[in-house]
Amino acid sequence: MKKVLFISSTSDIETGSYRIWVNDLNQYFQECNIPSAISYGIPDSVSECDIIICGKSDAAAAVAVKSAFPSKKVGVINLSSDRKGLPIDFVIVGSPEEMVSLSHYENVFLYPLIERMYQSPDDYKRHEDSSLLRIGFHGHYPHLNKFCPHLDRALEDLEKEYDIELLIITTNTSFEWRVGRPNIKNIVTKRWDVNTVKEDLLSCDVGIVPNITNLSLQDLNLGTSVDMGLYNTDHIIRMKNKSNAGRCFVFHQLGIPVVADLTPSNFHIMGDPSCGFLALNRDSWRKALTKLTDSKVRQEIADNAKREFDRLYSPHEWAQRLYKNILEI
C-alpha cells in the first residue's frame, strides 16, 4: 500500500478544514487499512511517503515538498480558487460547486464534509411534542446576514402563531448582527465549542441553513428577453464558490430535520421532499417551518434524511474513492 502523509500547520480541532480533512480523514484511511499519518510540519520521514496531503493553509509546504520530491503525489486541501498555477498534483474539495471553481487544476477530487464527531448512533434526536419550537443555526457568523431578506421575515411570521426560540451557535459570540436579524423575542447565542456543540445541537427541533444571497432583477437593473430566455420570474442567486452541504449534514447525522436554501449541494439529499425542505423566499421558509412544528413530521423527515445520508455518504467509501483517485494520477 502507498503511504499517505498529512502535513498541517495547525492541530486545532475547532478548525473545520483540519478536523474533517486531516484529523477525521486520517482516521478513516487507517480504518480502511491505508497507511496514513499526520505531521505538523515537513518531517524527515516525508521521503518515505508516497502521497502528501497538505492543509488548507499549507500550500507553500506542498510546493516545497513537490520541488524536493518530484515523483511524489502532492496535493492541497480546500485551496483558494484564486491560487492558480501551483506545481501540485491534486486539490481536495468539499462540494461540486468548489470542484468547478478549481477546474483550472488537472485533478480536483471531492471528499464531502462528513463530520466524524456526529457519527455515533447514540447521538440521535427523538422528537416529542413541546410548547416551544427551538430552531437552530450553526456555522460561521457571516452566514447570519443570509437571513435577509426572507428568512428573517418568515421567522417573524412564525412567531405570531407559535412559541419559537432561535439558537445561534457560532465561534464569535461578540459579533454585531445588524443585517438579517429577525425581530423576534427569543434569540439565544452560544459559542461553538467542540465539547458542547453536539449537546447544543441536539436541543434543537429544527435546523436552518441559509447560505445564498437572493438577488432581484430590480436590484441589479437587469432586463428580460424572450429570445434569451430571461424572464421577470427568474431566480437570481449568489453564493461562495466553496458553498457545500456540510451544515446540513450535521443536522442529518443528529436526526434534526432541515430547512435549507437552494445551494446546489443541498439537493443531493434534500431534492427529495421526504428528506427535508428547500426554501428561497419568505413563503417557502414560513411554510416549511410551519410543517415542522409537528413532532411526528419532524421525526419522519429526520429519519428519511438520515437514511439517505448513510447511503450516500459513507466516510470509508469516500476515503477509499479519494485514495484510488490519487493513485490513478
Coordinates of C-alpha atoms in Angstrom, one line a residue:
M1 CA 0.0 0.0 0.0
K2 CA 1.2 3.5 -0.8
K3 CA 1.8 5.6 2.3
V4 CA -0.2 8.8 3.0
L5 CA 1.2 11.7 5.0
F6 CA -0.9 14.8 6.0
I7 CA 1.1 17.9 6.6
S8 CA -0.7 20.6 8.7
S9 CA 0.4 23.8 10.4
T10 CA -2.4 23.5 12.8
S11 CA -3.7 20.9 15.2
D12 CA -6.7 23.0 16.3
I13 CA -9.7 20.5 16.3
E14 CA -12.1 23.5 16.2
T15 CA -10.8 24.4 12.7
G16 CA -13.2 22.7 10.3
S17 CA -10.8 22.1 7.5
Y18 CA -8.3 20.4 9.9
R19 CA -10.9 18.5 11.8
I20 CA -12.6 17.0 8.7
W21 CA -9.9 16.7 6.0
V22 CA -6.9 15.9 8.2
N23 CA -7.9 14.5 11.6
D24 CA -11.0 12.6 10.5
L25 CA -9.8 11.6 7.1
N26 CA -6.6 10.3 8.5
Q27 CA -8.6 8.0 10.9
Y28 CA -10.8 6.8 8.1
F29 CA -7.7 6.0 5.9
Q30 CA -6.3 3.9 8.8
E31 CA -9.6 2.1 9.3
C32 CA -9.5 1.2 5.6
N33 CA -6.0 -0.2 6.1
I34 CA -4.4 2.6 4.2
P35 CA -1.1 3.6 5.9
S36 CA -1.6 7.2 7.0
A37 CA -0.1 9.7 9.5
I38 CA -0.2 13.4 10.4
S39 CA 2.9 15.7 10.7
Y40 CA 2.8 19.3 12.0
G41 CA 5.5 20.5 9.6
I42 CA 7.6 18.8 7.0
P43 CA 9.3 15.8 8.6
D44 CA 12.4 14.0 7.6
S45 CA 10.2 10.9 7.0
V46 CA 8.4 12.7 4.1
S47 CA 10.9 10.8 1.8
E48 CA 9.3 7.5 2.9
C49 CA 5.7 8.5 2.0
D50 CA 4.1 8.3 -1.5
I51 CA 1.1 10.7 -1.1
I52 CA 1.4 14.1 0.6
I53 CA -1.8 15.9 1.5
C54 CA -1.2 19.5 2.8
G55 CA -3.6 21.5 4.9
K56 CA -5.7 24.5 3.8
S57 CA -3.1 27.0 4.8
D58 CA -0.1 24.9 3.8
A59 CA 0.2 25.4 0.0
A60 CA 3.8 26.6 0.5
A61 CA 4.7 23.3 2.2
A62 CA 3.1 21.4 -0.8
V63 CA 5.2 23.4 -3.3
A64 CA 8.4 22.8 -1.2
V65 CA 7.7 19.0 -1.0
K66 CA 6.9 18.7 -4.7
S67 CA 10.1 20.6 -5.6
A68 CA 12.2 18.3 -3.4
F69 CA 10.5 15.1 -4.4
P70 CA 9.1 15.5 -7.9
S71 CA 7.9 11.8 -8.1
K72 CA 5.6 12.1 -5.1
K73 CA 1.9 12.9 -5.5
V74 CA 1.3 16.1 -3.6
G75 CA -2.0 17.9 -3.0
V76 CA -3.6 20.7 -1.0
I77 CA -6.9 20.7 0.9
N78 CA -9.6 23.3 0.2
L79 CA -7.3 25.6 -1.9
S80 CA -8.4 29.1 -2.6
S81 CA -9.7 29.2 -6.2
D82 CA -7.7 32.3 -7.0
R83 CA -4.4 30.3 -6.3
K84 CA -3.6 29.3 -9.8
G85 CA -0.6 27.5 -11.4
L86 CA 0.8 25.9 -8.2
P87 CA 3.1 22.9 -9.1
I88 CA 1.0 20.3 -7.3
D89 CA -0.7 17.2 -8.4
F90 CA -4.2 17.5 -7.0
V91 CA -6.7 19.5 -4.9
I92 CA -9.2 18.1 -2.4
V93 CA -12.6 20.0 -2.2
G94 CA -15.8 19.6 -0.3
S95 CA -18.5 20.2 -2.9
P96 CA -19.3 20.2 -6.7
E97 CA -19.5 24.0 -6.5
E98 CA -15.9 24.2 -5.3
M99 CA -14.8 21.5 -7.7
V100 CA -16.0 23.5 -10.7
S101 CA -14.3 26.7 -9.4
L102 CA -10.9 24.9 -9.1
S103 CA -11.1 23.2 -12.5
H104 CA -8.0 25.1 -13.7
Y105 CA -6.2 22.3 -11.8
E106 CA -6.0 19.0 -13.6
N107 CA -7.0 16.8 -10.7
V108 CA -9.7 18.0 -8.3
F109 CA -11.2 15.4 -6.0
L110 CA -14.3 15.6 -3.9
Y111 CA -14.3 14.4 -0.3
P112 CA -17.5 15.7 1.4
L113 CA -17.7 17.3 4.8
I114 CA -18.5 14.2 6.8
E115 CA -18.1 15.0 10.5
R116 CA -16.8 12.1 12.5
M117 CA -17.8 13.6 15.8
Y118 CA -21.5 13.3 14.8
Q119 CA -21.4 9.7 13.5
S120 CA -22.4 7.9 16.8
P121 CA -25.8 6.2 16.6
D122 CA -26.2 7.1 20.3
D123 CA -26.4 10.8 19.3
Y124 CA -29.7 10.9 17.6
K125 CA -32.6 13.2 18.3
R126 CA -36.0 11.7 19.3
H127 CA -38.7 14.3 18.6
E128 CA -41.5 14.9 21.1
D129 CA -44.3 17.4 21.3
S130 CA -43.3 20.6 23.0
S131 CA -44.8 24.1 23.6
L132 CA -41.6 25.7 22.3
L133 CA -40.1 25.1 18.9
R134 CA -36.3 25.6 19.1
I135 CA -34.8 26.5 15.7
G136 CA -31.1 26.1 15.4
F137 CA -28.4 27.7 13.3
H138 CA -24.7 26.7 13.4
G139 CA -21.8 28.0 11.5
H140 CA -19.6 31.0 10.7
Y141 CA -21.3 34.2 11.8
P142 CA -21.2 36.0 8.4
H143 CA -23.7 33.5 7.2
L144 CA -26.2 35.2 9.5
N145 CA -26.7 38.0 7.1
K146 CA -28.2 35.5 4.7
F147 CA -31.3 35.5 6.9
C148 CA -32.0 38.7 4.9
P149 CA -34.4 39.4 3.1
H150 CA -36.7 36.4 3.6
L151 CA -35.8 34.0 6.4
D152 CA -35.9 36.8 9.0
R153 CA -39.4 37.8 7.8
A154 CA -40.5 34.2 7.8
L155 CA -39.4 33.8 11.4
E156 CA -41.3 36.9 12.4
D157 CA -44.4 35.4 10.7
L158 CA -44.0 32.1 12.5
E159 CA -43.7 33.8 15.9
K160 CA -47.2 35.2 15.5
E161 CA -48.6 31.7 15.7
Y162 CA -46.1 29.6 17.6
D163 CA -43.7 30.0 20.6
I164 CA -40.3 29.8 19.0
E165 CA -36.7 30.3 20.0
L166 CA -33.7 30.8 17.7
L167 CA -30.5 29.3 18.8
I168 CA -27.3 30.6 17.1
I169 CA -24.2 28.5 17.6
T170 CA -21.1 30.2 16.2
T171 CA -17.4 30.7 17.0
N172 CA -17.7 34.5 17.5
T173 CA -20.4 35.4 20.0
S174 CA -19.4 39.1 20.3
F175 CA -20.3 39.9 16.7
E176 CA -22.9 42.7 16.0
W177 CA -25.7 41.1 14.0
R178 CA -27.1 44.0 12.0
V179 CA -28.2 42.5 8.7
G180 CA -30.9 39.8 8.7
R181 CA -31.5 39.7 12.5
P182 CA -35.2 38.8 12.9
N183 CA -37.4 40.9 15.2
I184 CA -38.4 38.1 17.5
K185 CA -38.3 37.8 21.3
N186 CA -36.2 34.7 21.9
I187 CA -32.7 34.7 20.3
V188 CA -30.0 32.7 22.2
T189 CA -26.3 32.8 21.1
K190 CA -23.8 30.1 22.2
R191 CA -20.2 29.7 21.3
W192 CA -19.3 26.8 19.1
D193 CA -17.2 24.5 21.4
V194 CA -16.1 21.0 20.4
N195 CA -17.1 19.8 23.9
T196 CA -20.6 21.2 23.9
V197 CA -21.7 21.7 20.3
K198 CA -23.3 18.3 20.0
E199 CA -25.4 18.7 23.1
D200 CA -26.4 22.2 21.9
L201 CA -27.5 21.0 18.5
L202 CA -29.4 18.1 19.9
S203 CA -31.5 20.6 21.9
C204 CA -32.9 21.9 18.6
D205 CA -36.1 20.8 17.0
V206 CA -35.3 22.1 13.5
G207 CA -32.2 23.2 11.7
I208 CA -32.0 26.1 9.3
V209 CA -29.2 26.6 6.8
P210 CA -29.2 29.9 4.9
N211 CA -26.2 30.4 2.6
I212 CA -27.0 32.1 -0.6
T213 CA -27.8 35.8 -1.4
N214 CA -31.1 36.1 -3.1
L215 CA -31.0 39.0 -5.6
S216 CA -33.7 40.6 -7.7
L217 CA -34.0 41.9 -11.2
Q218 CA -34.8 45.4 -9.8
D219 CA -31.7 45.4 -7.5
L220 CA -29.4 44.5 -10.4
N221 CA -31.3 46.6 -13.0
L222 CA -31.5 43.6 -15.3
G223 CA -33.9 43.4 -18.2
T224 CA -35.8 40.5 -19.7
S225 CA -35.6 38.9 -23.1
V226 CA -37.8 36.2 -24.5
D227 CA -35.1 35.5 -27.2
M228 CA -32.5 34.9 -24.4
G229 CA -34.9 33.0 -22.2
L230 CA -34.7 35.7 -19.5
Y231 CA -37.9 36.4 -17.5
N232 CA -39.0 38.5 -14.6
T233 CA -39.8 35.4 -12.6
D234 CA -36.2 34.0 -12.8
H235 CA -34.3 33.1 -9.6
I236 CA -31.1 35.2 -9.3
I237 CA -28.8 33.9 -6.5
R238 CA -25.2 34.4 -5.5
M239 CA -23.1 32.0 -3.4
K240 CA -19.5 31.5 -2.4
N241 CA -17.5 29.1 -4.6
K242 CA -16.9 27.0 -1.5
S243 CA -20.6 26.5 -0.8
N244 CA -21.3 23.0 0.4
A245 CA -23.9 20.9 2.3
G246 CA -21.7 20.5 5.4
R247 CA -24.0 22.4 7.8
C248 CA -27.0 20.3 6.6
F249 CA -25.0 17.1 7.0
V250 CA -24.5 17.8 10.8
F251 CA -28.3 18.1 11.3
H252 CA -28.9 15.0 9.2
Q253 CA -26.4 13.0 11.3
L254 CA -28.1 14.1 14.5
G255 CA -31.6 13.4 13.4
I256 CA -32.7 17.0 13.2
P257 CA -34.9 18.0 10.2
V258 CA -33.6 20.8 8.0
V259 CA -34.9 23.7 6.1
A260 CA -32.1 25.0 3.7
D261 CA -31.8 27.2 0.7
L262 CA -31.2 26.4 -2.9
T263 CA -27.4 25.8 -2.6
P264 CA -26.8 23.1 -5.2
S265 CA -25.1 20.6 -2.9
N266 CA -28.2 20.6 -0.7
F267 CA -30.2 18.9 -3.4
H268 CA -28.3 15.6 -3.2
I269 CA -30.4 14.6 -0.2
M270 CA -33.0 17.3 0.1
G271 CA -34.0 17.3 -3.5
D272 CA -36.4 14.6 -2.2
P273 CA -39.1 16.5 -0.2
S274 CA -39.4 13.5 2.1
C275 CA -35.9 14.3 3.4
G276 CA -36.3 18.0 4.2
F277 CA -37.4 21.3 2.8
L278 CA -35.7 23.7 0.4
A279 CA -36.6 27.3 0.5
L280 CA -35.8 30.6 -1.0
N281 CA -38.5 33.3 -0.5
R282 CA -40.5 34.3 2.6
D283 CA -43.4 32.0 1.9
S284 CA -41.3 28.9 1.3
W285 CA -39.3 29.4 4.5
R286 CA -42.5 30.0 6.5
K287 CA -44.4 27.1 5.1
A288 CA -41.6 24.6 5.7
L289 CA -41.0 25.8 9.3
T290 CA -44.8 25.6 10.0
K291 CA -44.9 22.0 8.8
L292 CA -42.1 21.1 11.2
T293 CA -44.0 22.4 14.2
D294 CA -45.5 18.8 14.2
S295 CA -43.1 16.4 16.1
K296 CA -44.3 13.4 14.0
V297 CA -43.4 15.3 10.8
R298 CA -40.0 16.2 12.2
Q299 CA -39.2 12.6 13.1
E300 CA -40.3 11.3 9.8
I301 CA -38.3 13.9 7.8
A302 CA -35.2 13.4 10.0
D303 CA -35.3 9.6 9.7
N304 CA -35.6 9.8 5.9
A305 CA -32.7 12.2 5.6
K306 CA -30.5 10.1 7.9
R307 CA -31.1 7.0 5.8
E308 CA -30.2 8.9 2.7
F309 CA -27.1 10.4 4.3
D310 CA -25.9 7.0 5.4
R311 CA -26.5 5.6 1.9
L312 CA -24.8 8.4 0.1
Y313 CA -22.0 9.5 2.5
S314 CA -20.2 6.5 3.9
P315 CA -16.9 8.1 5.0
H316 CA -15.0 4.9 4.4
E317 CA -16.3 4.6 0.9
W318 CA -15.4 8.2 0.2
A319 CA -12.0 7.8 1.7
Q320 CA -11.3 4.7 -0.4
R321 CA -12.5 6.5 -3.5
L322 CA -10.2 9.5 -2.8
Y323 CA -7.2 7.2 -2.3
K324 CA -8.0 5.4 -5.5
N325 CA -8.3 8.7 -7.4
I326 CA -4.9 9.9 -6.2
L327 CA -3.2 6.6 -7.0
E328 CA -4.5 6.9 -10.6
I329 CA -3.0 10.3 -11.3

